[in-house]
PDB file of C-alpha atoms in Angstrom:
ATOM      1  CA  MET A 128      -0.275   0.404   0.306  1.00  0.00           C
ATOM      2  CA  LYS A 129       1.136   3.656  -0.443  1.00  0.00           C
ATOM      3  CA  PHE A 130       0.636   6.185   1.797  1.00  0.00           C
ATOM      4  CA  ILE A 131       1.575  10.076   1.848  1.00  0.00           C
ATOM      5  CA  ALA A 132       3.019  11.494   5.047  1.00  0.00           C
ATOM      6  CA  ASP A 133       3.002  14.623   5.621  1.00  0.00           C
ATOM      7  CA  ILE A 134       5.360  15.752   8.388  1.00  0.00           C
ATOM      8  CA  LYS A 135       5.754  18.890  10.378  1.00  0.00           C
ATOM      9  CA  VAL A 136       8.908  19.658  12.016  1.00  0.00           C
ATOM     10  CA  MET A 137       8.699  23.090  14.280  1.00  0.00           C
ATOM     11  CA  PRO A 138      11.689  24.662  16.246  1.00  0.00           C
ATOM     12  CA  LEU A 139      10.650  23.842  20.212  1.00  0.00           C
ATOM     13  CA  LYS A 140       8.425  26.341  22.164  1.00  0.00           C
ATOM     14  CA  GLU A 141      11.054  26.989  24.747  1.00  0.00           C
ATOM     15  CA  LEU A 142      13.898  28.401  21.991  1.00  0.00           C
ATOM     16  CA  LEU A 143      13.334  31.723  20.097  1.00  0.00           C
ATOM     17  CA  ASP A 144      13.138  31.950  16.518  1.00  0.00           C
ATOM     18  CA  PRO A 145      15.237  33.883  14.806  1.00  0.00           C
ATOM     19  CA  GLN A 146      13.550  33.437  11.285  1.00  0.00           C
ATOM     20  CA  GLY A 147       9.986  33.881  12.724  1.00  0.00           C
ATOM     21  CA  LYS A 148      11.254  37.448  14.341  1.00  0.00           C
ATOM     22  CA  ALA A 149      12.666  38.749  11.070  1.00  0.00           C
ATOM     23  CA  VAL A 150       9.407  37.726   9.248  1.00  0.00           C
ATOM     24  CA  MET A 151       7.353  39.375  11.954  1.00  0.00           C
ATOM     25  CA  GLY A 152       9.429  42.309  11.344  1.00  0.00           C
ATOM     26  CA  GLY A 153       8.804  41.916   7.163  1.00  0.00           C
ATOM     27  CA  LEU A 154       4.945  41.733   7.663  1.00  0.00           C
ATOM     28  CA  LYS A 155       4.775  44.635  10.263  1.00  0.00           C
ATOM     29  CA  ASN A 156       6.829  46.260   7.565  1.00  0.00           C
ATOM     30  CA  LEU A 157       4.014  45.786   4.847  1.00  0.00           C
ATOM     31  CA  GLN A 158       1.567  46.940   7.458  1.00  0.00           C
ATOM     32  CA  PHE A 159       0.146  43.814   8.310  1.00  0.00           C
ATOM     33  CA  ASN A 160      -0.311  44.449  12.424  1.00  0.00           C
ATOM     34  CA  SER A 161      -2.391  41.455  13.644  1.00  0.00           C
ATOM     35  CA  PHE A 162      -0.009  38.615  13.222  1.00  0.00           C
ATOM     36  CA  LYS A 163       1.988  37.649  16.597  1.00  0.00           C
ATOM     37  CA  ASN A 164       4.239  34.651  17.625  1.00  0.00           C
ATOM     38  CA  ILE A 165       5.310  33.554  14.197  1.00  0.00           C
ATOM     39  CA  ARG A 166       7.380  30.170  14.235  1.00  0.00           C
ATOM     40  CA  ILE A 167       8.993  28.628  11.085  1.00  0.00           C
ATOM     41  CA  GLY A 168       9.659  25.182  10.357  1.00  0.00           C
ATOM     42  CA  LYS A 169       9.785  22.398   7.777  1.00  0.00           C
ATOM     43  CA  HIS A 170       7.238  20.613   6.024  1.00  0.00           C
ATOM     44  CA  ILE A 171       7.978  17.793   4.484  1.00  0.00           C
ATOM     45  CA  GLN A 172       6.183  15.511   2.304  1.00  0.00           C
ATOM     46  CA  MET A 173       6.753  12.139   1.035  1.00  0.00           C
ATOM     47  CA  GLU A 174       5.162   8.631  -0.439  1.00  0.00           C
ATOM     48  CA  VAL A 175       6.038   5.627   1.890  1.00  0.00           C
ATOM     49  CA  GLU A 176       5.034   2.041   1.038  1.00  0.00           C
ATOM     50  CA  ALA A 177       4.125   0.058   3.165  1.00  0.00           C
ATOM     51  CA  ASN A 178       2.062  -2.720   4.243  1.00  0.00           C
ATOM     52  CA  SER A 179      -0.024  -1.074   7.070  1.00  0.00           C
ATOM     53  CA  ALA A 180      -0.664   1.831   7.980  1.00  0.00           C
ATOM     54  CA  PRO A 181       0.643   0.901  11.246  1.00  0.00           C
ATOM     55  CA  GLU A 182       3.893  -0.257   9.315  1.00  0.00           C
ATOM     56  CA  ALA A 183       4.083   3.151   7.652  1.00  0.00           C
ATOM     57  CA  SER A 184       3.896   5.484  10.678  1.00  0.00           C
ATOM     58  CA  ALA A 185       6.360   3.279  12.298  1.00  0.00           C
ATOM     59  CA  GLN A 186       8.927   4.416   9.376  1.00  0.00           C
ATOM     60  CA  VAL A 187       8.277   7.725   9.517  1.00  0.00           C
ATOM     61  CA  GLN A 188       8.584   7.903  12.793  1.00  0.00           C
ATOM     62  CA  ALA A 189      12.105   6.368  12.695  1.00  0.00           C
ATOM     63  CA  ALA A 190      12.858   8.751   9.449  1.00  0.00           C
ATOM     64  CA  CYS A 191      12.188  11.379  12.125  1.00  0.00           C
ATOM     65  CA  LYS A 192      13.700  10.723  15.323  1.00  0.00           C
ATOM     66  CA  LYS A 193      17.246   9.602  13.003  1.00  0.00           C
ATOM     67  CA  LEU A 194      17.050  12.067  10.218  1.00  0.00           C
ATOM     68  CA  LEU A 195      14.390  14.414   9.525  1.00  0.00           C
ATOM     69  CA  ALA A 196      13.781  16.176  12.557  1.00  0.00           C
ATOM     70  CA  ASN A 197      17.044  17.443  15.520  1.00  0.00           C
ATOM     71  CA  PRO A 198      15.623  16.513  19.159  1.00  0.00           C
ATOM     72  CA  VAL A 199      17.618  18.964  20.664  1.00  0.00           C
ATOM     73  CA  MET A 200      16.005  22.247  19.110  1.00  0.00           C
ATOM     74  CA  GLU A 201      12.836  20.395  17.043  1.00  0.00           C
ATOM     75  CA  TYR A 202       9.763  18.709  17.604  1.00  0.00           C
ATOM     76  CA  PHE A 203       7.479  16.798  14.901  1.00  0.00           C
ATOM     77  CA  GLU A 204       4.219  15.812  14.057  1.00  0.00           C
ATOM     78  CA  PHE A 205       2.788  13.593  11.283  1.00  0.00           C
ATOM     79  CA  SER A 206      -0.166  12.528   9.284  1.00  0.00           C
ATOM     80  CA  LEU A 207      -0.580   9.649   7.114  1.00  0.00           C
ATOM     81  CA  SER A 208      -3.008   9.312   4.462  1.00  0.00           C
ATOM     82  CA  ALA A 209      -3.486   6.243   2.260  1.00  0.00           C
ATOM     83  CA  VAL A 210      -3.634   6.980  -1.270  1.00  0.00           C
TER      84      VAL A 210
ATOM     85  CA  MET B 668     -10.861  36.760  18.482  1.00  0.00           C
ATOM     86  CA  LYS B 669      -7.481  34.523  18.301  1.00  0.00           C
ATOM     87  CA  PHE B 670      -7.066  32.227  15.731  1.00  0.00           C
ATOM     88  CA  ILE B 671      -3.952  30.019  14.838  1.00  0.00           C
ATOM     89  CA  ALA B 672      -2.380  29.419  11.452  1.00  0.00           C
ATOM     90  CA  ASP B 673      -1.065  26.649  10.166  1.00  0.00           C
ATOM     91  CA  ILE B 674       0.067  27.441   6.631  1.00  0.00           C
ATOM     92  CA  LYS B 675       2.452  24.964   4.613  1.00  0.00           C
ATOM     93  CA  VAL B 676       4.635  26.571   1.602  1.00  0.00           C
ATOM     94  CA  MET B 677       5.764  24.145  -0.884  1.00  0.00           C
ATOM     95  CA  PRO B 678       7.882  23.484  -4.048  1.00  0.00           C
ATOM     96  CA  LEU B 679       5.723  23.487  -7.221  1.00  0.00           C
ATOM     97  CA  LYS B 680       5.127  19.873  -8.082  1.00  0.00           C
ATOM     98  CA  GLU B 681       6.743  21.261 -11.628  1.00  0.00           C
ATOM     99  CA  LEU B 682      10.127  22.092 -10.199  1.00  0.00           C
ATOM    100  CA  LEU B 683      13.062  19.731  -9.247  1.00  0.00           C
ATOM    101  CA  ASP B 684      13.294  19.717  -5.442  1.00  0.00           C
ATOM    102  CA  PRO B 685      16.860  19.522  -4.740  1.00  0.00           C
ATOM    103  CA  GLN B 686      16.684  19.415  -0.980  1.00  0.00           C
ATOM    104  CA  GLY B 687      14.434  16.825  -1.213  1.00  0.00           C
ATOM    105  CA  LYS B 688      16.885  14.936  -3.086  1.00  0.00           C
ATOM    106  CA  ALA B 689      19.357  15.257  -1.039  1.00  0.00           C
ATOM    107  CA  VAL B 690      17.548  14.105   1.647  1.00  0.00           C
ATOM    108  CA  MET B 691      16.054  11.363  -0.206  1.00  0.00           C
ATOM    109  CA  GLY B 692      20.166   9.833  -0.317  1.00  0.00           C
ATOM    110  CA  GLY B 693      20.666  10.330   3.253  1.00  0.00           C
ATOM    111  CA  LEU B 694      17.127   8.000   4.243  1.00  0.00           C
ATOM    112  CA  LYS B 695      18.809   5.290   1.396  1.00  0.00           C
ATOM    113  CA  ASN B 696      22.012   5.523   3.129  1.00  0.00           C
ATOM    114  CA  LEU B 697      20.481   4.799   6.562  1.00  0.00           C
ATOM    115  CA  GLN B 698      18.543   1.665   4.812  1.00  0.00           C
ATOM    116  CA  PHE B 699      15.125   3.519   4.332  1.00  0.00           C
ATOM    117  CA  ASN B 700      14.022   2.349   1.048  1.00  0.00           C
ATOM    118  CA  SER B 701      10.430   2.432   1.507  1.00  0.00           C
ATOM    119  CA  PHE B 702      10.166   6.623   0.656  1.00  0.00           C
ATOM    120  CA  LYS B 703       9.731   8.123  -2.461  1.00  0.00           C
ATOM    121  CA  ASN B 704       9.057  11.610  -3.920  1.00  0.00           C
ATOM    122  CA  ILE B 705      10.602  13.530  -0.782  1.00  0.00           C
ATOM    123  CA  ARG B 706       9.517  17.408  -1.226  1.00  0.00           C
ATOM    124  CA  ILE B 707      10.643  19.961   1.711  1.00  0.00           C
ATOM    125  CA  GLY B 708       8.973  23.198   1.848  1.00  0.00           C
ATOM    126  CA  LYS B 709       8.194  25.643   4.793  1.00  0.00           C
ATOM    127  CA  HIS B 710       5.828  25.138   8.025  1.00  0.00           C
ATOM    128  CA  ILE B 711       4.884  28.940   9.200  1.00  0.00           C
ATOM    129  CA  GLN B 712       2.708  29.049  12.197  1.00  0.00           C
ATOM    130  CA  MET B 713       1.074  31.906  13.115  1.00  0.00           C
ATOM    131  CA  GLU B 714      -1.313  33.716  16.128  1.00  0.00           C
ATOM    132  CA  VAL B 715      -4.179  35.660  13.949  1.00  0.00           C
ATOM    133  CA  GLU B 716      -5.653  38.479  15.456  1.00  0.00           C
ATOM    134  CA  ALA B 717      -9.528  39.150  13.826  1.00  0.00           C
ATOM    135  CA  ASN B 718     -12.900  39.499  14.110  1.00  0.00           C
ATOM    136  CA  SER B 719     -14.252  36.517  12.258  1.00  0.00           C
ATOM    137  CA  ALA B 720     -12.826  33.092  10.588  1.00  0.00           C
ATOM    138  CA  PRO B 721     -13.143  34.836   6.994  1.00  0.00           C
ATOM    139  CA  GLU B 722     -11.357  38.143   8.431  1.00  0.00           C
ATOM    140  CA  ALA B 723      -8.518  36.190   9.627  1.00  0.00           C
ATOM    141  CA  SER B 724      -8.362  34.233   6.386  1.00  0.00           C
ATOM    142  CA  ALA B 725      -7.717  37.048   4.037  1.00  0.00           C
ATOM    143  CA  GLN B 726      -5.530  38.331   5.980  1.00  0.00           C
ATOM    144  CA  VAL B 727      -3.322  35.238   5.933  1.00  0.00           C
ATOM    145  CA  GLN B 728      -3.842  34.792   2.117  1.00  0.00           C
ATOM    146  CA  ALA B 729      -2.820  38.145   1.641  1.00  0.00           C
ATOM    147  CA  ALA B 730       0.752  37.480   3.498  1.00  0.00           C
ATOM    148  CA  CYS B 731       1.154  34.486   1.741  1.00  0.00           C
ATOM    149  CA  LYS B 732       0.806  36.397  -1.761  1.00  0.00           C
ATOM    150  CA  LYS B 733       2.819  39.554  -0.259  1.00  0.00           C
ATOM    151  CA  LEU B 734       5.811  38.136   1.725  1.00  0.00           C
ATOM    152  CA  LEU B 735       5.611  33.915   2.989  1.00  0.00           C
ATOM    153  CA  ALA B 736       5.431  32.183  -0.573  1.00  0.00           C
ATOM    154  CA  ASN B 737       7.061  32.858  -3.705  1.00  0.00           C
ATOM    155  CA  PRO B 738       4.681  32.437  -6.541  1.00  0.00           C
ATOM    156  CA  VAL B 739       7.270  31.428  -8.917  1.00  0.00           C
ATOM    157  CA  MET B 740       8.743  28.507  -7.384  1.00  0.00           C
ATOM    158  CA  GLU B 741       5.813  27.672  -4.262  1.00  0.00           C
ATOM    159  CA  TYR B 742       2.295  27.110  -3.560  1.00  0.00           C
ATOM    160  CA  PHE B 743       0.763  27.708  -0.318  1.00  0.00           C
ATOM    161  CA  GLU B 744      -1.738  26.196   1.936  1.00  0.00           C
ATOM    162  CA  PHE B 745      -3.072  27.034   5.319  1.00  0.00           C
ATOM    163  CA  SER B 746      -5.745  26.166   7.666  1.00  0.00           C
ATOM    164  CA  LEU B 747      -6.996  28.139  10.293  1.00  0.00           C
ATOM    165  CA  SER B 748      -8.607  27.141  14.012  1.00  0.00           C
ATOM    166  CA  ALA B 749      -9.933  29.552  16.798  1.00  0.00           C
ATOM    167  CA  VAL B 750      -8.526  29.438  19.945  1.00  0.00           C
TER     168      VAL B 750
END
């Protein structure tokens, strides 16, 4: 079975996010004043080939832990949908 | 009212995504062979202060068009949830 995994990798809430602060400044310069607490992370989309949803989920989790997210600075969340 | 906007900015499907290709190579080196078509984009999360959901949605859309996404290379999608 083929699944699409949507993974979100964001900076931990406890840490400053300088990229988010910079974008906030940019939005303020463009007269957007209603935005607050901007945080910027990565979004990763991929196809996963697996026999079942739990197997696909385990593989994505392992890949996130080993390569895609740096647990010292980031957390990840993902969702799977069958194709 | 306060809303949380979750914005996903991804490279257009027609374009190559060298960052995705590199991550694919990294995953292969770690013996993950069940992943395909990896694409990497940005995930932006922010708080929006607005009177109604349609107003918040219009603001986020304008911010994406003006600053957050580059329409030549990227498309964006977002979801809003009230807090």
